[in-house]
Amino acid sequence: MGTLYEIASTPAAYATRPALRGDAMFAGGPVCIPFGPGRLQHCVLWQPATLRHEAPVFWFHGGGFVVGTPESMIDAARVYCSQGYRFVSVGFGLVPGVRFPAQVDDAYAGVGAALAWLAEHGCTAPQVVVGGSSAGGQLACLLGYSGALAASHGFDQRRVAAVVSSAAIVDADDLELRPLPTAHAWRSCVDLPCDAHDRGAIHQALLPFSPVAIVGEKNGGDGAEPGSWLPPFFSVEGRHDTLSPYAHQMAFARALDAAAGRPIAHMEVIDNPRWQHMIGTVTIYRHDPRTFPPLVRLFGWLGALGL
């Protein structure tokens, strides 16, 4: 029934209007920062009318790596800019035209290009916030917690000061979308060194891209011990979400706390059966950050971190 409600709730999710409208929170129009020849290989930067925080926010949109554009994150941009943050929405290629895990490569390339652009224009903040919705949240978690991917992409993982999730895919096995009949079609868009019908082999192939599996691996640069660089994590999750299961989110949070040796994961759990995946990932940034409790606590959490 959860999957049926998920499908039925999608039109309502997209119909919900944002609490913040207009462009009063922006300083000028959005800036496009290309990092490749592909149609979606670009970032979109929104700058706040009043800059209050040096650390920029990098965001990856949801859509299961199948739909979405960097421009689609305008509601999130309004919210973060209203709080005084620079907001960068990072694009990436979509399946079936661009097979997974090329999206991971795009994530690193996009962040690198945007950081270079910001540095050229006077923003030399030593640390950043990364975040994302659903599949985009998976990319954010990989940037924040995968030492192996950071090393292979030449990315200084110590620049990530915090990771923010809106129903992130933290277990890559969920990419199979098992409740839906499109699972095999999706797997056909993944570069797998195995039979697309072999679930065991698929699991092994996806492990390097599964945030819950890579927590605690060597990260933070040369000479770092496993788990020595783990940025704090803030997640907004629906307890009844069928596509990003609550149990997987809690397992990820526990793994982070265990690897860090202290509590670093904050779970903002919404215990409402109607807060399904599309509602959570599409509409969360259509609420007023001054009055919607999860957003009030998110920005309080970032402030407590000095970000």
Short mmCIF file of N, CA and C in Angstrom, two decimals, residues 3-138:
data_model
loop_
_atom_site.label_atom_id
_atom_site.label_comp_id
_atom_site.label_asym_id
_atom_site.label_seq_id
_atom_site.Cartn_x
_atom_site.Cartn_y
_atom_site.Cartn_z
N THR A 3 3.64 1.81 -1.57
CA THR A 3 4.04 2.16 -2.92
C THR A 3 2.89 2.80 -3.69
N LEU A 4 1.67 2.26 -3.51
CA LEU A 4 0.51 2.85 -4.19
C LEU A 4 0.29 4.27 -3.71
N TYR A 5 0.43 4.51 -2.41
CA TYR A 5 0.27 5.87 -1.90
C TYR A 5 1.36 6.76 -2.46
N GLU A 6 2.58 6.21 -2.57
CA GLU A 6 3.69 6.98 -3.11
C GLU A 6 3.35 7.49 -4.51
N ILE A 7 2.83 6.60 -5.35
CA ILE A 7 2.48 6.99 -6.72
C ILE A 7 1.34 8.01 -6.71
N ALA A 8 0.33 7.75 -5.89
CA ALA A 8 -0.83 8.63 -5.85
C ALA A 8 -0.49 10.01 -5.31
N SER A 9 0.51 10.08 -4.42
CA SER A 9 0.83 11.36 -3.79
C SER A 9 1.72 12.24 -4.65
N THR A 10 2.29 11.70 -5.72
CA THR A 10 3.23 12.47 -6.52
C THR A 10 2.63 13.76 -7.08
N PRO A 11 1.44 13.73 -7.72
CA PRO A 11 0.89 15.00 -8.23
C PRO A 11 0.68 16.03 -7.13
N ALA A 12 0.21 15.59 -5.96
CA ALA A 12 -0.01 16.52 -4.86
C ALA A 12 1.30 17.12 -4.39
N ALA A 13 2.36 16.32 -4.39
CA ALA A 13 3.66 16.82 -3.96
C ALA A 13 4.12 17.95 -4.85
N TYR A 14 3.98 17.77 -6.15
CA TYR A 14 4.43 18.79 -7.07
C TYR A 14 3.49 19.99 -7.10
N ALA A 15 2.24 19.81 -6.68
CA ALA A 15 1.28 20.91 -6.70
C ALA A 15 1.44 21.83 -5.50
N THR A 16 2.05 21.34 -4.42
CA THR A 16 2.22 22.15 -3.22
C THR A 16 3.09 23.37 -3.53
N ARG A 17 2.62 24.53 -3.16
CA ARG A 17 3.36 25.74 -3.47
C ARG A 17 4.35 26.09 -2.36
N PRO A 18 5.49 26.66 -2.73
CA PRO A 18 6.48 27.01 -1.72
C PRO A 18 6.02 28.17 -0.84
N ALA A 19 6.49 28.16 0.41
CA ALA A 19 6.16 29.25 1.33
C ALA A 19 6.90 30.52 0.94
N LEU A 20 8.11 30.38 0.42
CA LEU A 20 8.90 31.53 -0.01
C LEU A 20 8.77 31.69 -1.51
N ARG A 21 8.32 32.84 -1.95
CA ARG A 21 8.14 33.08 -3.38
C ARG A 21 8.95 34.30 -3.81
N GLY A 22 9.10 34.43 -5.12
CA GLY A 22 9.81 35.58 -5.64
C GLY A 22 11.31 35.44 -5.51
N ASP A 23 12.02 36.53 -5.79
CA ASP A 23 13.47 36.50 -5.85
C ASP A 23 14.12 37.47 -4.87
N ALA A 24 13.37 37.91 -3.85
CA ALA A 24 13.91 38.90 -2.93
C ALA A 24 15.12 38.39 -2.17
N MET A 25 15.24 37.06 -2.02
CA MET A 25 16.36 36.52 -1.25
C MET A 25 17.62 36.33 -2.09
N PHE A 26 17.53 36.59 -3.40
CA PHE A 26 18.67 36.39 -4.29
C PHE A 26 19.38 37.71 -4.60
N ALA A 27 20.69 37.63 -4.80
CA ALA A 27 21.47 38.76 -5.30
C ALA A 27 21.69 38.54 -6.78
N GLY A 28 20.80 39.06 -7.61
CA GLY A 28 20.90 38.86 -9.05
C GLY A 28 20.37 37.51 -9.47
N GLY A 29 20.58 37.20 -10.76
CA GLY A 29 20.08 35.95 -11.31
C GLY A 29 21.03 34.80 -11.08
N PRO A 30 20.58 33.58 -11.38
CA PRO A 30 21.44 32.40 -11.21
C PRO A 30 22.59 32.41 -12.19
N VAL A 31 23.68 31.78 -11.79
CA VAL A 31 24.88 31.68 -12.62
C VAL A 31 25.08 30.23 -13.03
N CYS A 32 25.29 29.99 -14.31
CA CYS A 32 25.54 28.63 -14.81
C CYS A 32 27.04 28.38 -14.86
N ILE A 33 27.49 27.29 -14.26
CA ILE A 33 28.91 26.93 -14.23
C ILE A 33 29.06 25.57 -14.91
N PRO A 34 29.51 25.53 -16.17
CA PRO A 34 29.64 24.24 -16.86
C PRO A 34 30.87 23.48 -16.39
N PHE A 35 30.77 22.14 -16.45
CA PHE A 35 31.95 21.33 -16.14
C PHE A 35 32.11 20.17 -17.12
N GLY A 36 31.33 20.16 -18.19
CA GLY A 36 31.43 19.12 -19.20
C GLY A 36 30.52 19.44 -20.37
N PRO A 37 30.61 18.65 -21.43
CA PRO A 37 29.82 18.93 -22.64
C PRO A 37 28.38 18.47 -22.57
N GLY A 38 28.04 17.62 -21.60
CA GLY A 38 26.69 17.08 -21.53
C GLY A 38 25.65 18.14 -21.20
N ARG A 39 24.41 17.90 -21.60
CA ARG A 39 23.33 18.87 -21.39
C ARG A 39 23.13 19.20 -19.92
N LEU A 40 23.38 18.24 -19.05
CA LEU A 40 23.17 18.45 -17.62
C LEU A 40 24.47 18.57 -16.83
N GLN A 41 25.58 18.66 -17.53
CA GLN A 41 26.87 18.78 -16.85
C GLN A 41 27.17 20.25 -16.56
N HIS A 42 26.39 20.79 -15.66
CA HIS A 42 26.61 22.16 -15.22
C HIS A 42 26.04 22.33 -13.82
N CYS A 43 26.52 23.34 -13.14
CA CYS A 43 25.99 23.72 -11.83
C CYS A 43 25.23 25.03 -11.98
N VAL A 44 24.29 25.25 -11.10
CA VAL A 44 23.59 26.53 -11.03
C VAL A 44 23.84 27.12 -9.65
N LEU A 45 24.38 28.33 -9.64
CA LEU A 45 24.70 29.03 -8.39
C LEU A 45 23.69 30.15 -8.15
N TRP A 46 23.10 30.13 -6.97
CA TRP A 46 22.28 31.25 -6.51
C TRP A 46 23.01 31.91 -5.34
N GLN A 47 23.11 33.24 -5.37
CA GLN A 47 23.77 33.95 -4.29
C GLN A 47 22.74 34.73 -3.47
N PRO A 48 22.92 34.78 -2.15
CA PRO A 48 21.93 35.43 -1.29
C PRO A 48 22.01 36.95 -1.36
N ALA A 49 20.87 37.58 -1.17
CA ALA A 49 20.86 39.05 -1.13
C ALA A 49 21.71 39.55 0.03
N THR A 50 21.69 38.82 1.14
CA THR A 50 22.52 39.16 2.30
C THR A 50 23.32 37.93 2.69
N LEU A 51 24.62 37.97 2.47
CA LEU A 51 25.49 36.84 2.79
C LEU A 51 25.79 36.83 4.29
N ARG A 52 25.41 35.73 4.96
CA ARG A 52 25.66 35.61 6.40
C ARG A 52 26.63 34.47 6.73
N HIS A 53 26.84 33.57 5.78
CA HIS A 53 27.65 32.38 6.04
C HIS A 53 28.65 32.18 4.91
N GLU A 54 29.89 31.92 5.27
CA GLU A 54 30.92 31.74 4.25
C GLU A 54 30.83 30.39 3.55
N ALA A 55 30.47 29.35 4.29
CA ALA A 55 30.44 28.00 3.70
C ALA A 55 29.30 27.89 2.70
N PRO A 56 29.59 27.61 1.42
CA PRO A 56 28.52 27.41 0.45
C PRO A 56 27.86 26.05 0.64
N VAL A 57 26.63 25.94 0.17
CA VAL A 57 25.88 24.68 0.21
C VAL A 57 25.83 24.10 -1.19
N PHE A 58 26.29 22.86 -1.34
CA PHE A 58 26.21 22.13 -2.62
C PHE A 58 25.09 21.11 -2.51
N TRP A 59 24.19 21.12 -3.49
CA TRP A 59 23.01 20.25 -3.41
C TRP A 59 22.87 19.41 -4.67
N PHE A 60 22.44 18.16 -4.48
CA PHE A 60 22.20 17.22 -5.59
C PHE A 60 20.72 16.85 -5.59
N HIS A 61 20.06 17.06 -6.72
CA HIS A 61 18.62 16.81 -6.80
C HIS A 61 18.31 15.33 -6.79
N GLY A 62 17.07 15.01 -6.45
CA GLY A 62 16.60 13.63 -6.48
C GLY A 62 16.05 13.26 -7.85
N GLY A 63 15.45 12.07 -7.92
CA GLY A 63 14.88 11.60 -9.17
C GLY A 63 15.39 10.25 -9.61
N GLY A 64 16.07 9.53 -8.69
CA GLY A 64 16.52 8.18 -9.02
C GLY A 64 17.54 8.11 -10.13
N PHE A 65 18.25 9.21 -10.40
CA PHE A 65 19.20 9.31 -11.51
C PHE A 65 18.51 9.18 -12.86
N VAL A 66 17.18 9.34 -12.86
CA VAL A 66 16.39 9.19 -14.08
C VAL A 66 15.81 10.53 -14.53
N VAL A 67 15.39 11.36 -13.58
CA VAL A 67 14.79 12.66 -13.91
C VAL A 67 15.43 13.73 -13.04
N GLY A 68 15.19 14.99 -13.41
CA GLY A 68 15.65 16.12 -12.62
C GLY A 68 16.70 16.95 -13.34
N THR A 69 16.82 18.19 -12.93
CA THR A 69 17.82 19.11 -13.46
C THR A 69 18.35 19.95 -12.30
N PRO A 70 19.52 20.55 -12.46
CA PRO A 70 19.99 21.44 -11.38
C PRO A 70 19.07 22.63 -11.17
N GLU A 71 18.41 23.09 -12.24
CA GLU A 71 17.49 24.22 -12.11
C GLU A 71 16.27 23.88 -11.25
N SER A 72 15.97 22.59 -11.11
CA SER A 72 14.77 22.18 -10.38
C SER A 72 14.85 22.46 -8.89
N MET A 73 16.03 22.82 -8.38
CA MET A 73 16.20 23.03 -6.94
C MET A 73 15.97 24.47 -6.52
N ILE A 74 15.17 25.22 -7.29
CA ILE A 74 14.93 26.63 -7.00
C ILE A 74 14.30 26.83 -5.62
N ASP A 75 13.41 25.92 -5.20
CA ASP A 75 12.79 26.08 -3.88
C ASP A 75 13.82 25.95 -2.76
N ALA A 76 14.70 24.96 -2.88
CA ALA A 76 15.77 24.81 -1.89
C ALA A 76 16.70 26.01 -1.92
N ALA A 77 16.98 26.52 -3.13
CA ALA A 77 17.83 27.71 -3.25
C ALA A 77 17.22 28.89 -2.51
N ARG A 78 15.91 29.06 -2.66
CA ARG A 78 15.24 30.17 -1.95
C ARG A 78 15.41 30.04 -0.44
N VAL A 79 15.23 28.82 0.06
CA VAL A 79 15.32 28.62 1.51
C VAL A 79 16.74 28.89 2.01
N TYR A 80 17.74 28.29 1.37
CA TYR A 80 19.11 28.48 1.86
C TYR A 80 19.57 29.93 1.67
N CYS A 81 19.21 30.55 0.54
CA CYS A 81 19.60 31.95 0.34
C CYS A 81 18.89 32.86 1.33
N SER A 82 17.65 32.52 1.69
CA SER A 82 16.95 33.34 2.69
C SER A 82 17.65 33.31 4.03
N GLN A 83 18.44 32.25 4.26
CA GLN A 83 19.20 32.12 5.50
C GLN A 83 20.64 32.61 5.35
N GLY A 84 20.97 33.16 4.17
CA GLY A 84 22.27 33.77 3.98
C GLY A 84 23.37 32.88 3.45
N TYR A 85 23.01 31.74 2.82
CA TYR A 85 23.99 30.83 2.25
C TYR A 85 24.07 30.97 0.73
N ARG A 86 25.26 30.84 0.17
CA ARG A 86 25.37 30.58 -1.26
C ARG A 86 24.87 29.16 -1.51
N PHE A 87 24.16 28.97 -2.61
CA PHE A 87 23.57 27.66 -2.89
C PHE A 87 23.95 27.23 -4.30
N VAL A 88 24.57 26.05 -4.40
CA VAL A 88 25.00 25.52 -5.69
C VAL A 88 24.28 24.21 -5.94
N SER A 89 23.50 24.16 -7.01
CA SER A 89 22.82 22.92 -7.41
C SER A 89 23.66 22.26 -8.49
N VAL A 90 24.10 21.05 -8.22
CA VAL A 90 25.04 20.34 -9.10
C VAL A 90 24.28 19.39 -10.01
N GLY A 91 24.46 19.54 -11.32
CA GLY A 91 23.82 18.65 -12.27
C GLY A 91 24.63 17.38 -12.51
N PHE A 92 23.98 16.41 -13.11
CA PHE A 92 24.66 15.15 -13.47
C PHE A 92 23.84 14.47 -14.55
N GLY A 93 24.51 13.64 -15.35
CA GLY A 93 23.83 12.92 -16.42
C GLY A 93 22.80 11.95 -15.89
N LEU A 94 21.80 11.66 -16.70
CA LEU A 94 20.69 10.80 -16.28
C LEU A 94 20.65 9.52 -17.10
N VAL A 95 20.19 8.46 -16.47
CA VAL A 95 19.95 7.22 -17.20
C VAL A 95 18.64 7.38 -17.97
N PRO A 96 18.51 6.68 -19.12
CA PRO A 96 19.41 5.66 -19.67
C PRO A 96 20.57 6.20 -20.49
N GLY A 97 20.57 7.50 -20.81
CA GLY A 97 21.63 8.02 -21.67
C GLY A 97 22.99 7.97 -21.03
N VAL A 98 23.05 8.17 -19.73
CA VAL A 98 24.31 8.14 -18.97
C VAL A 98 24.18 7.08 -17.90
N ARG A 99 24.95 6.03 -18.01
CA ARG A 99 24.79 4.89 -17.12
C ARG A 99 25.45 5.13 -15.77
N PHE A 100 24.78 4.67 -14.71
CA PHE A 100 25.35 4.72 -13.37
C PHE A 100 26.57 3.80 -13.30
N PRO A 101 27.70 4.19 -12.67
CA PRO A 101 27.88 5.29 -11.71
C PRO A 101 28.53 6.55 -12.27
N ALA A 102 28.33 6.86 -13.56
CA ALA A 102 28.89 8.10 -14.10
C ALA A 102 28.39 9.32 -13.34
N GLN A 103 27.22 9.21 -12.71
CA GLN A 103 26.70 10.34 -11.93
C GLN A 103 27.62 10.69 -10.77
N VAL A 104 28.31 9.70 -10.24
CA VAL A 104 29.27 9.96 -9.15
C VAL A 104 30.42 10.81 -9.67
N ASP A 105 30.92 10.46 -10.87
CA ASP A 105 31.99 11.26 -11.48
C ASP A 105 31.54 12.69 -11.70
N ASP A 106 30.31 12.86 -12.19
CA ASP A 106 29.78 14.21 -12.41
C ASP A 106 29.69 14.99 -11.11
N ALA A 107 29.33 14.32 -10.02
CA ALA A 107 29.21 15.00 -8.73
C ALA A 107 30.54 15.62 -8.32
N TYR A 108 31.60 14.84 -8.41
CA TYR A 108 32.91 15.37 -8.04
C TYR A 108 33.37 16.45 -9.01
N ALA A 109 33.14 16.25 -10.30
CA ALA A 109 33.55 17.24 -11.29
C ALA A 109 32.79 18.54 -11.10
N GLY A 110 31.49 18.44 -10.84
CA GLY A 110 30.69 19.64 -10.65
C GLY A 110 31.10 20.44 -9.43
N VAL A 111 31.32 19.75 -8.31
CA VAL A 111 31.74 20.44 -7.10
C VAL A 111 33.10 21.10 -7.32
N GLY A 112 34.01 20.39 -7.99
CA GLY A 112 35.32 20.96 -8.26
C GLY A 112 35.25 22.21 -9.11
N ALA A 113 34.42 22.17 -10.17
CA ALA A 113 34.28 23.33 -11.05
C ALA A 113 33.66 24.51 -10.31
N ALA A 114 32.66 24.25 -9.50
CA ALA A 114 32.01 25.33 -8.76
C ALA A 114 32.94 25.93 -7.71
N LEU A 115 33.71 25.09 -7.04
CA LEU A 115 34.67 25.61 -6.06
C LEU A 115 35.70 26.50 -6.74
N ALA A 116 36.16 26.09 -7.93
CA ALA A 116 37.12 26.91 -8.66
C ALA A 116 36.50 28.25 -9.05
N TRP A 117 35.26 28.22 -9.53
CA TRP A 117 34.57 29.46 -9.92
C TRP A 117 34.41 30.36 -8.70
N LEU A 118 33.99 29.81 -7.58
CA LEU A 118 33.81 30.61 -6.37
C LEU A 118 35.13 31.23 -5.92
N ALA A 119 36.21 30.45 -5.98
CA ALA A 119 37.51 30.98 -5.57
C ALA A 119 37.93 32.14 -6.47
N GLU A 120 37.66 32.02 -7.76
CA GLU A 120 38.00 33.10 -8.70
C GLU A 120 37.19 34.36 -8.42
N HIS A 121 36.05 34.20 -7.77
CA HIS A 121 35.17 35.34 -7.51
C HIS A 121 35.13 35.70 -6.02
N GLY A 122 36.19 35.35 -5.31
CA GLY A 122 36.37 35.86 -3.96
C GLY A 122 35.87 35.00 -2.82
N CYS A 123 35.26 33.84 -3.12
CA CYS A 123 34.80 32.96 -2.05
C CYS A 123 35.85 31.89 -1.81
N THR A 124 36.59 32.03 -0.74
CA THR A 124 37.66 31.08 -0.44
C THR A 124 37.37 30.33 0.86
N ALA A 125 36.09 30.08 1.11
CA ALA A 125 35.70 29.36 2.33
C ALA A 125 36.41 28.01 2.39
N PRO A 126 37.04 27.68 3.51
CA PRO A 126 37.78 26.42 3.59
C PRO A 126 36.89 25.19 3.63
N GLN A 127 35.62 25.37 4.05
CA GLN A 127 34.74 24.22 4.18
C GLN A 127 33.40 24.47 3.50
N VAL A 128 32.71 23.37 3.18
CA VAL A 128 31.43 23.44 2.48
C VAL A 128 30.44 22.50 3.16
N VAL A 129 29.17 22.72 2.85
CA VAL A 129 28.10 21.81 3.23
C VAL A 129 27.65 21.10 1.97
N VAL A 130 27.47 19.78 2.03
CA VAL A 130 26.93 19.04 0.89
C VAL A 130 25.62 18.39 1.32
N GLY A 131 24.68 18.33 0.39
CA GLY A 131 23.40 17.73 0.71
C GLY A 131 22.67 17.29 -0.53
N GLY A 132 21.59 16.56 -0.33
CA GLY A 132 20.83 16.10 -1.48
C GLY A 132 19.57 15.40 -1.08
N SER A 133 18.71 15.21 -2.07
CA SER A 133 17.43 14.54 -1.89
C SER A 133 17.48 13.18 -2.57
N SER A 134 17.07 12.14 -1.86
CA SER A 134 16.92 10.80 -2.45
C SER A 134 18.23 10.36 -3.10
N ALA A 135 18.22 10.09 -4.41
CA ALA A 135 19.45 9.67 -5.08
C ALA A 135 20.53 10.74 -4.97
N GLY A 136 20.12 12.01 -5.00
CA GLY A 136 21.08 13.09 -4.81
C GLY A 136 21.68 13.07 -3.42
N GLY A 137 20.89 12.65 -2.43
CA GLY A 137 21.43 12.49 -1.09
C GLY A 137 22.49 11.41 -1.02
N GLN A 138 22.32 10.38 -1.84
CA GLN A 138 23.35 9.35 -1.93
C GLN A 138 24.66 9.95 -2.41
#
